[in-house]
Structure formats: C-alpha cells, structure tokens
Amino acid sequence: MAATGRRSIGIGKALVYLVLGVLFVTQVYPLLWLFIYSLKSNEEILSGSFFSLPAAPQWNNFRDAMESNYWQYLSNSVLVTLVTMVGVLLLSSLAAFAISRFRWRYGGAVMVVFLIGMMIPMQATLLPLMIIFKNVDILNTHLSIILPYIAFQTPIAVFILSGFMKTIPHEIEESAIIDGAGVFRTFWSIVLPISVPPMMTVCILTFINIWNEYIMAATFISAERLKTLPFGVNSFVSQYSVNYGAIGAYLVLGALPVIIVYFLLADKITKGMVAGAVKG
C-alpha cells in the first residue's frame, strides 16, 4: 500500500511538472520567437523560415526602431499611463471605502453598478464618446483617452479594493473616531496604508491594460505629437515596402517595460488578489 501511495504521489508530481512545463513554454516561446524575429533581415523573414535562427543578427533593426518616433511615443505612453493609474487609484479607493466601510442602504446597488461597468465592451462606447468629446472640444487630446481609460479600469479596481477593505476590522476605525479623527483622516491614515497590497495589484493591472491599448487611442488621437507607443509600428510601413525586422524590434522595445514590471512585481499581484481572502 505504501509503495502504491508513493507511486501515485510520483505520478501526480510528474503531471504537475508537465502542466507547468507546457504553460511555461506557451508563455515564453512567443517572446523568444519575437526576439529572434527582430534580429532577422527582410529576406529571411519573407523566405518563410519563421522558426530558424538568423544567419547574422541584424542589431541595426533596434537602431532603426529607436530612430523613429519611439522616444516621443514612449513619453506619451508613460504620461497617459501614469495619469490613468493615479486617477484610477484615487477614484477606486474612495469608492471602495464608501461601499465597504459605510453602513448605508445603497452600497450594494452601487457595487452592482460597478460590476455592470466591468461587462461593457470598450468598442461599444467609441461612437458616443467621440460625439461627446467633439462637443466639449477635447477630441485629439490626451484627456480624450485618459478619461475613458480611467472609467474602464475603475470598476475592476473597486471590486478588488472593496473586497479587501471589507476584511478590515471596524474596531480600528472606531478607535480612530474616538481619538477625534474624521472620515477622511481615517481613510488617509488608517485604511489607505493597510490597503497597499491590493492597490499595488490595481496599479500593475492598470499599467498592463493601458500600455498597449490601441483601438481607443487610434479613434481619439490623430496628432503625431500625441500618439502613444502602439502607433510606432506604422512608421515602418510605406507604400512600397515594409521593414519587418524593425517592426519586430519595435514590438520588443514596446513590450519590454510590461515584461519587466510583470516579472518584478508578479508576486504582488498574487498577494493583492488574495489579501482580502486571508486577512482578518
């Protein structure tokens, strides 16, 4: 019986390692393939040998990618992403605090409204938003994409933060109120510092979702000086030729910040997502 149990455990571990290996390969291989693609010449790419190594690495593809408007697009992406993250954190933390900590009749209904907001597809709002932004004269500005980004990222942020804040003992707030702290002082000095783990999760998810967003930016932004990083691919496509290697290099450079942020802070995403379930 003992031998049978050890054999079952060994088979179970082997299956787990097999599944993890498959997941690792499926996640890492596209990135590796893109990097190899970025080092090839147009002739190698057009020859159809997608899985072969480059005969001579074309590092000049990265030079061509950075000599385009890469730095301008990068600065625009950083600006839009940072402002969006600050807006999402501010609004979602206040909304989550009100929903989870106040004893009021409509807290559940307001939470349902945010949950419904998570189900609205971004594409369905493009036409009405364009009309609204044109009427208020903010079309073709960074504000025209920052506002929708905040609106679409806030519901999931409220969902994450409110789930965590509900687990904070009310005795902490009651002690602060007895000491003379008001609502905003309690929120700023007590609830907000405790909620750092889920707030980190919100920051990372917002960064990943906004960094490479293209559809809304392409709809509302037309000025070259305001375009974000995903637009840079178009710089290598002309009427008669396409620099495929430079496109690959540009995609690598564009994905690099997201990859670095994710691998450095992946554990914080997990901790923030489960914090509400294990705290208290």
mmCIF file with all atom_site columns, N, CA, C and O in Angstrom, residues 121-139:
data_model
loop_
_atom_site.group_PDB
_atom_site.id
_atom_site.type_symbol
_atom_site.label_atom_id
_atom_site.label_alt_id
_atom_site.label_comp_id
_atom_site.label_asym_id
_atom_site.label_entity_id
_atom_site.label_seq_id
_atom_site.pdbx_PDB_ins_code
_atom_site.Cartn_x
_atom_site.Cartn_y
_atom_site.Cartn_z
_atom_site.occupancy
_atom_site.B_iso_or_equiv
_atom_site.pdbx_formal_charge
_atom_site.auth_seq_id
_atom_site.auth_comp_id
_atom_site.auth_asym_id
_atom_site.auth_atom_id
_atom_site.pdbx_PDB_model_num
ATOM 1  N N  . PRO A 1 121 ? -18.321 46.438 -23.162 1.00 0.00 ? 121 PRO A N  1
ATOM 2  C CA . PRO A 1 121 ? -17.144 46.399 -24.048 1.00 0.00 ? 121 PRO A CA 1
ATOM 3  C C  . PRO A 1 121 ? -16.710 47.798 -24.458 1.00 0.00 ? 121 PRO A C  1
ATOM 4  O O  . PRO A 1 121 ? -17.551 48.675 -24.707 1.00 0.00 ? 121 PRO A O  1
ATOM 5  N N  . MET A 1 122 ? -15.417 47.999 -24.515 1.00 0.00 ? 122 MET A N  1
ATOM 6  C CA . MET A 1 122 ? -14.876 49.304 -24.866 1.00 0.00 ? 122 MET A CA 1
ATOM 7  C C  . MET A 1 122 ? -15.326 49.746 -26.250 1.00 0.00 ? 122 MET A C  1
ATOM 8  O O  . MET A 1 122 ? -15.609 50.924 -26.486 1.00 0.00 ? 122 MET A O  1
ATOM 9  N N  . GLN A 1 123 ? -15.397 48.803 -27.189 1.00 0.00 ? 123 GLN A N  1
ATOM 10 C CA . GLN A 1 123 ? -15.737 49.147 -28.564 1.00 0.00 ? 123 GLN A CA 1
ATOM 11 C C  . GLN A 1 123 ? -17.145 49.739 -28.695 1.00 0.00 ? 123 GLN A C  1
ATOM 12 O O  . GLN A 1 123 ? -17.402 50.537 -29.585 1.00 0.00 ? 123 GLN A O  1
ATOM 13 N N  . ALA A 1 124 ? -18.042 49.358 -27.782 1.00 0.00 ? 124 ALA A N  1
ATOM 14 C CA . ALA A 1 124 ? -19.415 49.845 -27.864 1.00 0.00 ? 124 ALA A CA 1
ATOM 15 C C  . ALA A 1 124 ? -19.541 51.316 -27.497 1.00 0.00 ? 124 ALA A C  1
ATOM 16 O O  . ALA A 1 124 ? -20.568 51.945 -27.775 1.00 0.00 ? 124 ALA A O  1
ATOM 17 N N  . THR A 1 125 ? -18.502 51.880 -26.885 1.00 0.00 ? 125 THR A N  1
ATOM 18 C CA . THR A 1 125 ? -18.569 53.266 -26.429 1.00 0.00 ? 125 THR A CA 1
ATOM 19 C C  . THR A 1 125 ? -17.831 54.240 -27.356 1.00 0.00 ? 125 THR A C  1
ATOM 20 O O  . THR A 1 125 ? -17.836 55.445 -27.095 1.00 0.00 ? 125 THR A O  1
ATOM 21 N N  . LEU A 1 126 ? -17.195 53.735 -28.400 1.00 0.00 ? 126 LEU A N  1
ATOM 22 C CA . LEU A 1 126 ? -16.345 54.603 -29.219 1.00 0.00 ? 126 LEU A CA 1
ATOM 23 C C  . LEU A 1 126 ? -17.137 55.736 -29.879 1.00 0.00 ? 126 LEU A C  1
ATOM 24 O O  . LEU A 1 126 ? -16.741 56.903 -29.818 1.00 0.00 ? 126 LEU A O  1
ATOM 25 N N  . LEU A 1 127 ? -18.250 55.405 -30.529 1.00 0.00 ? 127 LEU A N  1
ATOM 26 C CA . LEU A 1 127 ? -19.026 56.427 -31.248 1.00 0.00 ? 127 LEU A CA 1
ATOM 27 C C  . LEU A 1 127 ? -19.635 57.461 -30.305 1.00 0.00 ? 127 LEU A C  1
ATOM 28 O O  . LEU A 1 127 ? -19.458 58.670 -30.527 1.00 0.00 ? 127 LEU A O  1
ATOM 29 N N  . PRO A 1 128 ? -20.352 57.053 -29.257 1.00 0.00 ? 128 PRO A N  1
ATOM 30 C CA . PRO A 1 128 ? -20.894 58.089 -28.351 1.00 0.00 ? 128 PRO A CA 1
ATOM 31 C C  . PRO A 1 128 ? -19.816 58.934 -27.682 1.00 0.00 ? 128 PRO A C  1
ATOM 32 O O  . PRO A 1 128 ? -19.987 60.143 -27.507 1.00 0.00 ? 128 PRO A O  1
ATOM 33 N N  . LEU A 1 129 ? -18.691 58.316 -27.325 1.00 0.00 ? 129 LEU A N  1
ATOM 34 C CA . LEU A 1 129 ? -17.614 59.090 -26.713 1.00 0.00 ? 129 LEU A CA 1
ATOM 35 C C  . LEU A 1 129 ? -17.011 60.084 -27.695 1.00 0.00 ? 129 LEU A C  1
ATOM 36 O O  . LEU A 1 129 ? -16.684 61.216 -27.317 1.00 0.00 ? 129 LEU A O  1
ATOM 37 N N  . MET A 1 130 ? -16.884 59.690 -28.949 1.00 0.00 ? 130 MET A N  1
ATOM 38 C CA . MET A 1 130 ? -16.348 60.615 -29.950 1.00 0.00 ? 130 MET A CA 1
ATOM 39 C C  . MET A 1 130 ? -17.254 61.834 -30.108 1.00 0.00 ? 130 MET A C  1
ATOM 40 O O  . MET A 1 130 ? -16.780 62.977 -30.193 1.00 0.00 ? 130 MET A O  1
ATOM 41 N N  . ILE A 1 131 ? -18.546 61.590 -30.122 1.00 0.00 ? 131 ILE A N  1
ATOM 42 C CA . ILE A 1 131 ? -19.501 62.708 -30.246 1.00 0.00 ? 131 ILE A CA 1
ATOM 43 C C  . ILE A 1 131 ? -19.412 63.627 -29.032 1.00 0.00 ? 131 ILE A C  1
ATOM 44 O O  . ILE A 1 131 ? -19.384 64.856 -29.148 1.00 0.00 ? 131 ILE A O  1
ATOM 45 N N  . ILE A 1 132 ? -19.349 63.016 -27.844 1.00 0.00 ? 132 ILE A N  1
ATOM 46 C CA . ILE A 1 132 ? -19.263 63.815 -26.609 1.00 0.00 ? 132 ILE A CA 1
ATOM 47 C C  . ILE A 1 132 ? -17.976 64.627 -26.582 1.00 0.00 ? 132 ILE A C  1
ATOM 48 O O  . ILE A 1 132 ? -17.983 65.835 -26.298 1.00 0.00 ? 132 ILE A O  1
ATOM 49 N N  . PHE A 1 133 ? -16.844 63.986 -26.872 1.00 0.00 ? 133 PHE A N  1
ATOM 50 C CA . PHE A 1 133 ? -15.559 64.679 -26.819 1.00 0.00 ? 133 PHE A CA 1
ATOM 51 C C  . PHE A 1 133 ? -15.469 65.781 -27.868 1.00 0.00 ? 133 PHE A C  1
ATOM 52 O O  . PHE A 1 133 ? -14.833 66.811 -27.633 1.00 0.00 ? 133 PHE A O  1
ATOM 53 N N  . LYS A 1 134 ? -16.093 65.565 -29.018 1.00 0.00 ? 134 LYS A N  1
ATOM 54 C CA . LYS A 1 134 ? -16.093 66.598 -30.052 1.00 0.00 ? 134 LYS A CA 1
ATOM 55 C C  . LYS A 1 134 ? -16.904 67.812 -29.598 1.00 0.00 ? 134 LYS A C  1
ATOM 56 O O  . LYS A 1 134 ? -16.520 68.962 -29.826 1.00 0.00 ? 134 LYS A O  1
ATOM 57 N N  . ASN A 1 135 ? -18.022 67.551 -28.918 1.00 0.00 ? 135 ASN A N  1
ATOM 58 C CA . ASN A 1 135 ? -18.880 68.644 -28.462 1.00 0.00 ? 135 ASN A CA 1
ATOM 59 C C  . ASN A 1 135 ? -18.229 69.455 -27.339 1.00 0.00 ? 135 ASN A C  1
ATOM 60 O O  . ASN A 1 135 ? -18.447 70.670 -27.238 1.00 0.00 ? 135 ASN A O  1
ATOM 61 N N  . VAL A 1 136 ? -17.444 68.797 -26.495 1.00 0.00 ? 136 VAL A N  1
ATOM 62 C CA . VAL A 1 136 ? -16.775 69.510 -25.392 1.00 0.00 ? 136 VAL A CA 1
ATOM 63 C C  . VAL A 1 136 ? -15.365 69.933 -25.770 1.00 0.00 ? 136 VAL A C  1
ATOM 64 O O  . VAL A 1 136 ? -14.623 70.460 -24.925 1.00 0.00 ? 136 VAL A O  1
ATOM 65 N N  . ASP A 1 137 ? -14.979 69.688 -27.011 1.00 0.00 ? 137 ASP A N  1
ATOM 66 C CA . ASP A 1 137 ? -13.716 70.170 -27.580 1.00 0.00 ? 137 ASP A CA 1
ATOM 67 C C  . ASP A 1 137 ? -12.484 69.593 -26.864 1.00 0.00 ? 137 ASP A C  1
ATOM 68 O O  . ASP A 1 137 ? -11.516 70.312 -26.597 1.00 0.00 ? 137 ASP A O  1
ATOM 69 N N  . ILE A 1 138 ? -12.511 68.290 -26.577 1.00 0.00 ? 138 ILE A N  1
ATOM 70 C CA . ILE A 1 138 ? -11.301 67.650 -26.038 1.00 0.00 ? 138 ILE A CA 1
ATOM 71 C C  . ILE A 1 138 ? -10.858 66.494 -26.942 1.00 0.00 ? 138 ILE A C  1
ATOM 72 O O  . ILE A 1 138 ? -9.952  65.740 -26.566 1.00 0.00 ? 138 ILE A O  1
ATOM 73 N N  . LEU A 1 139 ? -11.483 66.377 -28.116 1.00 0.00 ? 139 LEU A N  1
ATOM 74 C CA . LEU A 1 139 ? -11.054 65.338 -29.046 1.00 0.00 ? 139 LEU A CA 1
ATOM 75 C C  . LEU A 1 139 ? -9.647  65.655 -29.540 1.00 0.00 ? 139 LEU A C  1
ATOM 76 O O  . LEU A 1 139 ? -9.270  66.807 -29.715 1.00 0.00 ? 139 LEU A O  1
#
